[in-house]
Coordinates of C-alpha atoms in Angstrom, one line a residue:
M28 CA -101.7 166.6 92.7
N29 CA -104.4 164.2 91.2
R30 CA -104.7 160.7 91.6
A31 CA -102.8 159.7 88.6
D32 CA -99.8 161.8 89.5
A33 CA -99.8 160.4 92.9
A34 CA -99.9 157.1 91.3
A35 CA -96.9 157.8 89.2
A36 CA -95.0 159.3 91.8
I37 CA -95.4 156.2 94.0
L38 CA -94.3 154.1 90.9
R39 CA -91.1 155.8 90.6
E40 CA -90.0 155.4 94.3
P41 CA -87.7 152.6 95.1
L42 CA -89.0 149.9 97.4
T43 CA -87.9 150.1 100.9
I44 CA -86.8 147.1 103.2
R45 CA -89.8 148.0 105.2
E46 CA -92.0 147.7 102.1
V47 CA -90.8 144.4 101.2
M48 CA -91.0 142.8 104.5
G49 CA -94.6 144.4 104.6
I50 CA -95.4 141.7 101.7
F51 CA -95.4 139.0 104.3
K52 CA -97.8 140.9 106.7
P53 CA -95.3 140.6 109.6
R54 CA -97.6 141.9 112.3
I55 CA -100.3 139.1 111.5
A56 CA -97.3 136.5 111.4
V57 CA -96.2 137.6 114.7
S58 CA -99.4 137.4 116.1
I59 CA -99.8 134.0 114.6
M60 CA -96.4 132.7 116.0
L61 CA -97.4 134.1 119.3
S62 CA -100.7 132.0 119.3
A63 CA -98.4 128.8 118.5
I64 CA -96.4 129.8 121.6
G65 CA -99.4 130.1 123.7
G66 CA -100.6 126.7 122.3
L67 CA -97.3 125.3 123.4
A68 CA -97.3 126.6 126.9
I69 CA -100.8 126.0 127.7
S70 CA -100.4 122.2 127.1
P71 CA -99.7 120.0 130.2
G72 CA -96.5 117.8 130.1
A73 CA -93.0 118.3 129.6
L74 CA -92.0 120.9 127.0
P75 CA -89.6 119.9 124.3
E76 CA -86.0 121.3 124.4
M77 CA -85.6 124.9 123.6
W78 CA -84.4 124.7 120.2
R79 CA -87.4 122.8 119.2
M80 CA -89.8 125.3 120.6
A81 CA -88.1 128.1 119.0
A82 CA -87.9 125.9 115.5
V83 CA -91.8 125.3 115.9
A84 CA -92.5 129.0 116.6
I85 CA -90.4 130.2 113.6
A86 CA -92.0 127.6 111.1
V87 CA -95.4 129.0 112.1
L88 CA -94.0 132.5 111.7
L89 CA -92.8 131.6 108.3
A90 CA -95.9 129.8 107.1
A91 CA -98.1 132.9 108.3
G92 CA -95.6 135.1 106.3
A93 CA -96.1 132.8 103.3
A94 CA -100.0 132.9 103.6
G95 CA -99.7 136.7 104.0
A96 CA -97.4 137.1 101.0
F97 CA -99.9 135.0 98.8
N98 CA -102.9 137.0 100.0
Q99 CA -101.1 140.3 98.6
W100 CA -100.0 138.1 95.5
A101 CA -103.7 137.0 94.8
E102 CA -105.4 140.3 95.8
A103 CA -103.3 142.8 94.0
D104 CA -106.1 143.8 91.9
L105 CA -108.4 144.2 94.8
D106 CA -105.7 146.0 97.0
A107 CA -105.0 148.4 94.0
R108 CA -108.7 149.6 94.2
M109 CA -108.7 150.4 98.1
A110 CA -107.4 153.4 99.6
R111 CA -105.9 151.4 102.6
T112 CA -103.9 149.0 100.6
S113 CA -103.3 150.8 97.2
T114 CA -99.8 151.5 98.0
R115 CA -98.6 148.1 98.7
P116 CA -95.8 146.9 96.2
F117 CA -97.9 144.3 94.3
A118 CA -101.1 146.7 94.3
S119 CA -99.2 149.7 93.0
G120 CA -97.2 148.0 90.3
R121 CA -93.7 148.8 91.8
L122 CA -93.3 144.9 92.4
D123 CA -94.4 142.5 89.4
A124 CA -96.8 140.1 90.8
G125 CA -95.3 137.4 88.7
W126 CA -95.4 133.6 88.9
A127 CA -91.6 133.6 90.4
W128 CA -93.3 135.2 93.4
L129 CA -95.8 132.4 93.8
G130 CA -92.9 129.8 93.4
G131 CA -90.8 131.7 96.3
I132 CA -94.1 131.7 98.5
A133 CA -94.7 128.0 97.9
A134 CA -90.9 127.1 98.8
L135 CA -91.2 129.2 101.9
L136 CA -94.4 127.4 103.0
A137 CA -92.5 124.1 102.3
V138 CA -89.5 125.0 104.4
A139 CA -92.0 126.1 107.1
V140 CA -93.7 122.9 107.2
I141 CA -90.7 120.5 107.0
M142 CA -89.3 122.6 109.9
A143 CA -92.2 122.1 112.0
G144 CA -92.1 118.3 111.1
I145 CA -88.4 118.0 112.2
A146 CA -88.7 120.2 115.3
G147 CA -91.9 119.0 116.3
N148 CA -93.8 116.0 114.6
A149 CA -96.2 115.3 111.8
Q150 CA -99.0 116.8 113.6
S151 CA -97.2 120.0 114.0
A152 CA -96.2 120.1 110.6
F153 CA -99.9 119.2 109.4
Y154 CA -101.3 122.2 112.0
T155 CA -98.8 124.5 110.5
F156 CA -99.9 123.9 106.8
M157 CA -103.3 124.1 107.6
G158 CA -103.1 127.4 108.9
A159 CA -101.6 128.7 106.0
F160 CA -103.9 127.1 103.7
T161 CA -106.9 128.3 105.4
Y162 CA -105.7 131.9 105.2
G163 CA -104.1 131.8 102.0
I164 CA -106.6 129.7 99.8
V165 CA -109.9 129.1 102.0
Y166 CA -110.2 132.9 103.1
T167 CA -108.4 134.5 100.1
M168 CA -109.3 132.4 97.2
W169 CA -112.5 130.8 98.2
L170 CA -114.5 133.0 100.6
K171 CA -113.2 136.6 101.0
R172 CA -115.2 137.9 97.9
R173 CA -118.2 135.5 98.1
T174 CA -119.7 135.3 101.8
C175 CA -119.8 137.5 104.9
L176 CA -118.8 134.2 106.6
N177 CA -115.3 134.8 105.1
I178 CA -113.3 135.8 108.3
V179 CA -115.6 133.4 110.5
I180 CA -114.2 130.4 108.5
G181 CA -110.7 132.1 108.1
G182 CA -110.5 132.5 111.8
L183 CA -109.5 128.9 111.9
A184 CA -105.9 130.0 110.8
G185 CA -105.0 131.3 114.2
S186 CA -106.6 128.2 115.6
F187 CA -104.3 126.0 113.8
A188 CA -101.3 128.0 115.0
V189 CA -102.4 127.1 118.5
L190 CA -102.7 123.4 117.5
A191 CA -99.2 123.4 115.9
G192 CA -97.8 124.6 119.0
A193 CA -99.6 122.2 121.4
A194 CA -98.9 119.3 119.2
S195 CA -95.4 119.8 119.5
V196 CA -95.7 119.2 123.5
D197 CA -98.2 116.2 122.8
P198 CA -99.7 114.8 119.5
V199 CA -102.9 114.4 121.3
I200 CA -104.3 117.9 121.8
S201 CA -105.3 118.8 125.5
I202 CA -108.5 120.3 126.3
E203 CA -106.7 123.4 127.5
A204 CA -105.1 123.8 124.0
I205 CA -108.3 123.2 122.3
L206 CA -110.0 125.9 124.4
L207 CA -107.4 128.3 123.4
A208 CA -107.8 127.4 119.8
V209 CA -111.7 128.2 120.3
V210 CA -110.8 131.6 121.8
L211 CA -108.5 132.5 118.8
F212 CA -111.4 131.2 116.4
L213 CA -114.0 133.5 118.1
W214 CA -111.3 136.3 118.3
T215 CA -110.6 136.6 114.8
P216 CA -114.2 137.8 113.3
P217 CA -114.5 140.7 115.8
H218 CA -111.0 141.9 115.1
F219 CA -111.3 142.0 111.5
W220 CA -115.0 143.2 111.5
S221 CA -114.0 146.1 113.7
L222 CA -111.5 147.1 111.0
A223 CA -114.5 146.2 108.4
I224 CA -116.7 149.1 109.9
A225 CA -113.7 151.4 109.8
A226 CA -113.0 150.8 106.2
R227 CA -116.5 150.1 105.1
D228 CA -116.2 152.7 102.0
D229 CA -113.4 150.5 100.5
Y230 CA -115.2 147.4 100.9
A231 CA -118.4 148.5 99.6
A232 CA -116.8 150.1 96.5
N233 CA -115.3 147.0 95.8
L234 CA -118.3 144.7 96.7
V235 CA -116.6 142.7 99.2
P236 CA -119.2 141.1 101.3
M237 CA -117.9 142.0 104.8
L238 CA -120.5 141.4 107.7
P239 CA -120.9 145.3 108.2
L240 CA -122.0 145.7 104.5
V241 CA -124.4 142.9 104.7
V242 CA -126.0 143.5 108.0
G243 CA -125.3 147.1 108.7
D244 CA -122.8 148.5 111.3
R245 CA -125.2 148.4 114.3
I246 CA -125.9 144.7 113.9
C247 CA -122.6 143.9 113.2
A248 CA -121.3 145.8 116.4
Q249 CA -123.9 143.5 118.4
V250 CA -122.4 140.4 116.9
I251 CA -119.0 141.6 117.7
L252 CA -120.0 142.1 121.2
A253 CA -121.3 138.7 121.7
H254 CA -118.3 137.2 120.0
T255 CA -116.2 139.1 122.4
V256 CA -118.2 138.1 125.6
A257 CA -118.0 134.5 124.5
L258 CA -114.3 134.3 124.0
S259 CA -113.7 136.3 127.0
L260 CA -115.8 133.7 129.1
I261 CA -114.2 130.7 127.4
A262 CA -110.6 132.2 128.0
L263 CA -111.5 131.8 132.0
A264 CA -112.0 128.1 131.5
P265 CA -108.3 126.7 131.6
A266 CA -108.0 128.4 134.9
A267 CA -110.6 125.8 136.0
L268 CA -108.4 123.2 134.6
G269 CA -105.2 123.9 136.3
M270 CA -103.8 127.3 134.9
G271 CA -102.6 129.6 137.8
M272 CA -103.4 133.0 138.9
I273 CA -101.4 134.5 136.6
Y274 CA -103.0 133.4 133.7
L275 CA -106.5 134.1 135.3
A276 CA -105.5 137.6 136.0
F277 CA -104.3 138.2 132.6
A278 CA -107.6 136.7 131.1
V279 CA -110.0 138.6 133.4
V280 CA -108.2 142.0 132.7
S281 CA -107.8 141.3 128.8
G282 CA -111.3 139.9 128.8
I283 CA -112.6 143.4 130.4
L284 CA -110.7 145.6 128.3
F285 CA -112.0 144.1 124.9
T286 CA -115.5 143.9 126.2
A287 CA -115.7 147.4 127.4
A288 CA -114.5 148.4 123.9
S289 CA -116.8 146.1 122.2
I290 CA -119.9 147.8 124.4
G291 CA -118.8 151.2 123.3
L292 CA -118.8 150.1 119.7
A293 CA -122.3 148.5 120.2
R294 CA -123.8 151.7 121.6
A295 CA -122.2 154.0 119.0
P296 CA -120.8 152.0 115.8
T297 CA -118.7 154.9 114.7
R298 CA -115.4 154.6 112.7
R299 CA -113.8 155.9 115.7
N300 CA -115.3 153.3 118.0
A301 CA -114.3 150.7 115.4
I302 CA -110.8 151.6 115.4
R303 CA -110.6 151.6 119.2
N304 CA -112.3 148.0 119.2
F305 CA -109.6 146.9 116.7
F306 CA -106.8 147.9 119.0
A307 CA -108.5 146.6 122.2
S308 CA -108.6 143.3 120.3
L309 CA -104.9 143.2 119.7
A310 CA -104.5 144.2 123.2
Q311 CA -106.6 141.4 124.4
L312 CA -104.8 138.9 122.6
L313 CA -101.5 140.0 123.5
L314 CA -102.3 140.1 127.2
L315 CA -104.0 136.8 127.1
L316 CA -101.0 134.8 125.3
T317 CA -98.6 136.5 127.6
G318 CA -100.5 135.4 130.4
V319 CA -100.4 131.9 129.2
V320 CA -96.5 131.9 128.9
L321 CA -96.0 133.9 132.2
D322 CA -98.0 131.4 134.1
R323 CA -96.1 128.2 132.5
W324 CA -92.7 130.1 133.0
L325 CA -93.3 131.0 136.7
L326 CA -95.6 128.7 138.0
G327 CA -94.7 125.5 136.1
P328 CA -96.8 123.1 134.1
L329 CA -100.4 122.3 134.5
A330 CA -101.1 119.4 137.0

């Protein structure tokens, strides 16, 4: 079957629920939501009621989903030309990327921001909006096709999620939450650059200036390692400010795992090692945020 026949076959297939849900990039949205929960848990002071915390987390999830859907809506042309994304509903033409979808995405974001404002406060609503705006507009529309710094600045989306959660505890953001936001800011580039090394042919063919294409895989891998070491060290700082041994243990283990994978990538910047580092970054984030939540749950708030 040639490429045209394969494309025609895809167009004839009905959309599944999984594919429709995939429009909202649920894996990214969940990681953003977990970042908000981490920001909430790491902040000193009494936690809000359970329903408020749940509502803020869901609001961040919905906002991240709206941003992910906008990304696919706006990049349907680019996704269609890349092997990794060509079967997405908008890219394949199985779903019309019309203006109705844009209206629905905007409505979803509005609901998310209002929910964050009601359950949290104005600051939570602002940070929830800024996270979606950064990913949807700043990264997708302004930077992705123009500069290799695209994902560096786009990394602020995760940082805003941390701040949205933290602001629901106290509108004045604590130093601990700021440190976690910095960790998320430094985490995002090596996470996506690892994927960019693995998918460099797709990005090269479509002139998307991801860092590996601009400076080469080897230098990019060295930059990834520098980011990984920096964020792993900064992630230890909250332990000196009052976080307990549970958090410290998770921060140390997660940092070692991600750093070890990044060292392997720096030594041999192959596609296999890039994918390994990509998954190591996910493990590092999950372990770190789990450590934050368990520390707060089992050991109580910071002094």
